[in-house]
Amino acid sequence: MSEAVPTAKTRIARPIEEIEEALKDVIDPELGVNIVDLGLVYGLRFVEGAVLEIAMTLTTPACPLTDIIEEQVSQALENLVTVHHINWVWTPPWGPERITEDGREQMRALGFNI
């Protein structure tokens, strides 16, 4: 018996707000704050009716932790969507002004002066 392979058409539909909340479980390994509150997630949308596209950046294009963050994103979304794609974007470049107030509080709690 062959195992059914999920396609974009069989995704589990969830509201974008729920997806964004799940992405708060993805912690930047260097800064210890989630990617949403760090302002690394530039946008979330469904394309082709079923594929979640995540426009996302990193604090630096040379970040060596891209694979770790991609894996954490996949784990955070595994029960919410069947198909997702991270579109790494570098414009506009990330800057500390993108950090939410919650993110700033988290960073202060970790000892960052922000």
PDB file of C-alpha atoms in Angstrom:
ATOM      1  CA  MET A   1       0.000   0.000   0.000  1.00  0.00           C
ATOM      2  CA  SER A   2       1.420   3.383  -0.946  1.00  0.00           C
ATOM      3  CA  GLU A   3       1.379   6.330   1.395  1.00  0.00           C
ATOM      4  CA  ALA A   4      -0.517   9.406   0.201  1.00  0.00           C
ATOM      5  CA  VAL A   5       1.733  12.359  -0.435  1.00  0.00           C
ATOM      6  CA  PRO A   6       0.166  15.638   0.685  1.00  0.00           C
ATOM      7  CA  THR A   7      -0.175  18.329  -1.931  1.00  0.00           C
ATOM      8  CA  ALA A   8      -0.853  22.028  -1.659  1.00  0.00           C
ATOM      9  CA  LYS A   9      -4.531  21.324  -2.310  1.00  0.00           C
ATOM     10  CA  THR A  10      -4.748  19.184   0.841  1.00  0.00           C
ATOM     11  CA  ARG A  11      -3.296  21.773   3.209  1.00  0.00           C
ATOM     12  CA  ILE A  12      -4.770  22.285   6.613  1.00  0.00           C
ATOM     13  CA  ALA A  13      -6.318  25.746   6.436  1.00  0.00           C
ATOM     14  CA  ARG A  14      -5.512  28.056   9.319  1.00  0.00           C
ATOM     15  CA  PRO A  15      -5.864  31.812   9.661  1.00  0.00           C
ATOM     16  CA  ILE A  16      -2.698  33.872   9.119  1.00  0.00           C
ATOM     17  CA  GLU A  17      -2.945  35.100  12.736  1.00  0.00           C
ATOM     18  CA  GLU A  18      -2.701  31.516  13.991  1.00  0.00           C
ATOM     19  CA  ILE A  19       0.284  30.875  11.743  1.00  0.00           C
ATOM     20  CA  GLU A  20       2.004  34.032  12.990  1.00  0.00           C
ATOM     21  CA  GLU A  21       1.385  32.945  16.575  1.00  0.00           C
ATOM     22  CA  ALA A  22       2.923  29.517  15.841  1.00  0.00           C
ATOM     23  CA  LEU A  23       5.990  31.204  14.347  1.00  0.00           C
ATOM     24  CA  LYS A  24       6.592  32.834  17.728  1.00  0.00           C
ATOM     25  CA  ASP A  25       7.855  29.386  18.771  1.00  0.00           C
ATOM     26  CA  VAL A  26      10.786  29.825  16.363  1.00  0.00           C
ATOM     27  CA  ILE A  27      13.612  31.312  18.394  1.00  0.00           C
ATOM     28  CA  ASP A  28      16.589  33.012  16.799  1.00  0.00           C
ATOM     29  CA  PRO A  29      19.480  30.881  18.139  1.00  0.00           C
ATOM     30  CA  GLU A  30      21.840  33.836  18.565  1.00  0.00           C
ATOM     31  CA  LEU A  31      19.503  36.398  20.104  1.00  0.00           C
ATOM     32  CA  GLY A  32      17.102  34.137  22.024  1.00  0.00           C
ATOM     33  CA  VAL A  33      13.986  35.991  20.809  1.00  0.00           C
ATOM     34  CA  ASN A  34      11.335  34.686  18.434  1.00  0.00           C
ATOM     35  CA  ILE A  35      11.486  35.588  14.742  1.00  0.00           C
ATOM     36  CA  VAL A  36       8.142  37.414  14.751  1.00  0.00           C
ATOM     37  CA  ASP A  37       9.001  39.788  17.593  1.00  0.00           C
ATOM     38  CA  LEU A  38      12.478  40.322  16.131  1.00  0.00           C
ATOM     39  CA  GLY A  39      10.771  41.594  12.982  1.00  0.00           C
ATOM     40  CA  LEU A  40      12.325  38.945  10.754  1.00  0.00           C
ATOM     41  CA  VAL A  41       8.974  37.911   9.254  1.00  0.00           C
ATOM     42  CA  TYR A  42       8.108  40.498   6.615  1.00  0.00           C
ATOM     43  CA  GLY A  43       4.908  38.861   5.392  1.00  0.00           C
ATOM     44  CA  LEU A  44       2.702  35.774   5.293  1.00  0.00           C
ATOM     45  CA  ARG A  45       0.301  34.944   2.484  1.00  0.00           C
ATOM     46  CA  PHE A  46      -1.213  32.045   0.647  1.00  0.00           C
ATOM     47  CA  VAL A  47      -0.221  31.804  -3.008  1.00  0.00           C
ATOM     48  CA  GLU A  48      -1.698  29.528  -5.637  1.00  0.00           C
ATOM     49  CA  GLY A  49      -4.583  29.215  -3.207  1.00  0.00           C
ATOM     50  CA  ALA A  50      -2.813  26.814  -0.895  1.00  0.00           C
ATOM     51  CA  VAL A  51       0.935  27.353  -0.473  1.00  0.00           C
ATOM     52  CA  LEU A  52       1.974  29.481   2.483  1.00  0.00           C
ATOM     53  CA  GLU A  53       4.642  31.919   1.388  1.00  0.00           C
ATOM     54  CA  ILE A  54       6.750  33.444   4.137  1.00  0.00           C
ATOM     55  CA  ALA A  55       8.699  36.581   3.258  1.00  0.00           C
ATOM     56  CA  MET A  56      11.485  36.565   5.791  1.00  0.00           C
ATOM     57  CA  THR A  57      14.911  38.000   6.406  1.00  0.00           C
ATOM     58  CA  LEU A  58      17.743  37.482   8.836  1.00  0.00           C
ATOM     59  CA  THR A  59      19.752  39.958  10.854  1.00  0.00           C
ATOM     60  CA  THR A  60      22.551  39.458   8.300  1.00  0.00           C
ATOM     61  CA  PRO A  61      22.627  37.743   4.878  1.00  0.00           C
ATOM     62  CA  ALA A  62      25.699  35.784   6.014  1.00  0.00           C
ATOM     63  CA  CYS A  63      23.851  34.191   8.948  1.00  0.00           C
ATOM     64  CA  PRO A  64      25.169  30.638   9.417  1.00  0.00           C
ATOM     65  CA  LEU A  65      21.976  29.537  11.181  1.00  0.00           C
ATOM     66  CA  THR A  66      19.610  29.640   8.192  1.00  0.00           C
ATOM     67  CA  ASP A  67      19.160  25.843   8.169  1.00  0.00           C
ATOM     68  CA  ILE A  68      18.293  25.776  11.874  1.00  0.00           C
ATOM     69  CA  ILE A  69      15.682  28.499  11.477  1.00  0.00           C
ATOM     70  CA  GLU A  70      14.192  26.786   8.403  1.00  0.00           C
ATOM     71  CA  GLU A  71      13.863  23.541  10.377  1.00  0.00           C
ATOM     72  CA  GLN A  72      12.242  25.333  13.327  1.00  0.00           C
ATOM     73  CA  VAL A  73       9.768  27.022  10.942  1.00  0.00           C
ATOM     74  CA  SER A  74       8.855  23.633   9.447  1.00  0.00           C
ATOM     75  CA  GLN A  75       8.286  22.178  12.908  1.00  0.00           C
ATOM     76  CA  ALA A  76       6.182  25.152  14.025  1.00  0.00           C
ATOM     77  CA  LEU A  77       3.962  24.874  10.942  1.00  0.00           C
ATOM     78  CA  GLU A  78       3.677  21.103  10.621  1.00  0.00           C
ATOM     79  CA  ASN A  79       0.113  20.938  11.977  1.00  0.00           C
ATOM     80  CA  LEU A  80      -1.030  24.190  10.372  1.00  0.00           C
ATOM     81  CA  VAL A  81      -0.111  23.975   6.698  1.00  0.00           C
ATOM     82  CA  THR A  82       0.967  21.202   4.409  1.00  0.00           C
ATOM     83  CA  VAL A  83       3.085  23.285   2.048  1.00  0.00           C
ATOM     84  CA  HIS A  84       5.117  26.363   2.862  1.00  0.00           C
ATOM     85  CA  HIS A  85       7.944  28.217   1.206  1.00  0.00           C
ATOM     86  CA  ILE A  86      10.364  30.704   2.762  1.00  0.00           C
ATOM     87  CA  ASN A  87      11.229  33.521   0.416  1.00  0.00           C
ATOM     88  CA  TRP A  88      14.434  35.025   1.842  1.00  0.00           C
ATOM     89  CA  VAL A  89      14.437  38.760   1.217  1.00  0.00           C
ATOM     90  CA  TRP A  90      17.117  41.304   1.947  1.00  0.00           C
ATOM     91  CA  THR A  91      15.340  44.518   0.976  1.00  0.00           C
ATOM     92  CA  PRO A  92      14.582  46.375   3.051  1.00  0.00           C
ATOM     93  CA  PRO A  93      17.446  45.247   5.242  1.00  0.00           C
ATOM     94  CA  TRP A  94      16.592  44.225   8.788  1.00  0.00           C
ATOM     95  CA  GLY A  95      17.305  46.757  11.509  1.00  0.00           C
ATOM     96  CA  PRO A  96      16.558  46.947  15.241  1.00  0.00           C
ATOM     97  CA  GLU A  97      13.657  49.324  14.551  1.00  0.00           C
ATOM     98  CA  ARG A  98      11.715  46.265  13.313  1.00  0.00           C
ATOM     99  CA  ILE A  99      11.730  44.657  16.794  1.00  0.00           C
ATOM    100  CA  THR A 100       8.302  44.750  18.451  1.00  0.00           C
ATOM    101  CA  GLU A 101       7.828  46.079  21.961  1.00  0.00           C
ATOM    102  CA  ASP A 102       7.408  42.466  23.166  1.00  0.00           C
ATOM    103  CA  GLY A 103      10.693  41.630  21.453  1.00  0.00           C
ATOM    104  CA  ARG A 104      12.400  44.574  23.136  1.00  0.00           C
ATOM    105  CA  GLU A 105      11.163  43.400  26.539  1.00  0.00           C
ATOM    106  CA  GLN A 106      12.439  39.881  25.818  1.00  0.00           C
ATOM    107  CA  MET A 107      15.832  41.248  24.788  1.00  0.00           C
ATOM    108  CA  ARG A 108      16.089  43.426  27.902  1.00  0.00           C
ATOM    109  CA  ALA A 109      15.249  40.369  30.021  1.00  0.00           C
ATOM    110  CA  LEU A 110      18.154  38.573  28.326  1.00  0.00           C
ATOM    111  CA  GLY A 111      20.514  41.441  29.183  1.00  0.00           C
ATOM    112  CA  PHE A 112      20.533  43.347  25.887  1.00  0.00           C
ATOM    113  CA  ASN A 113      20.559  47.122  26.141  1.00  0.00           C
ATOM    114  CA  ILE A 114      17.848  48.076  23.669  1.00  0.00           C
TER     115      ILE A 114
END
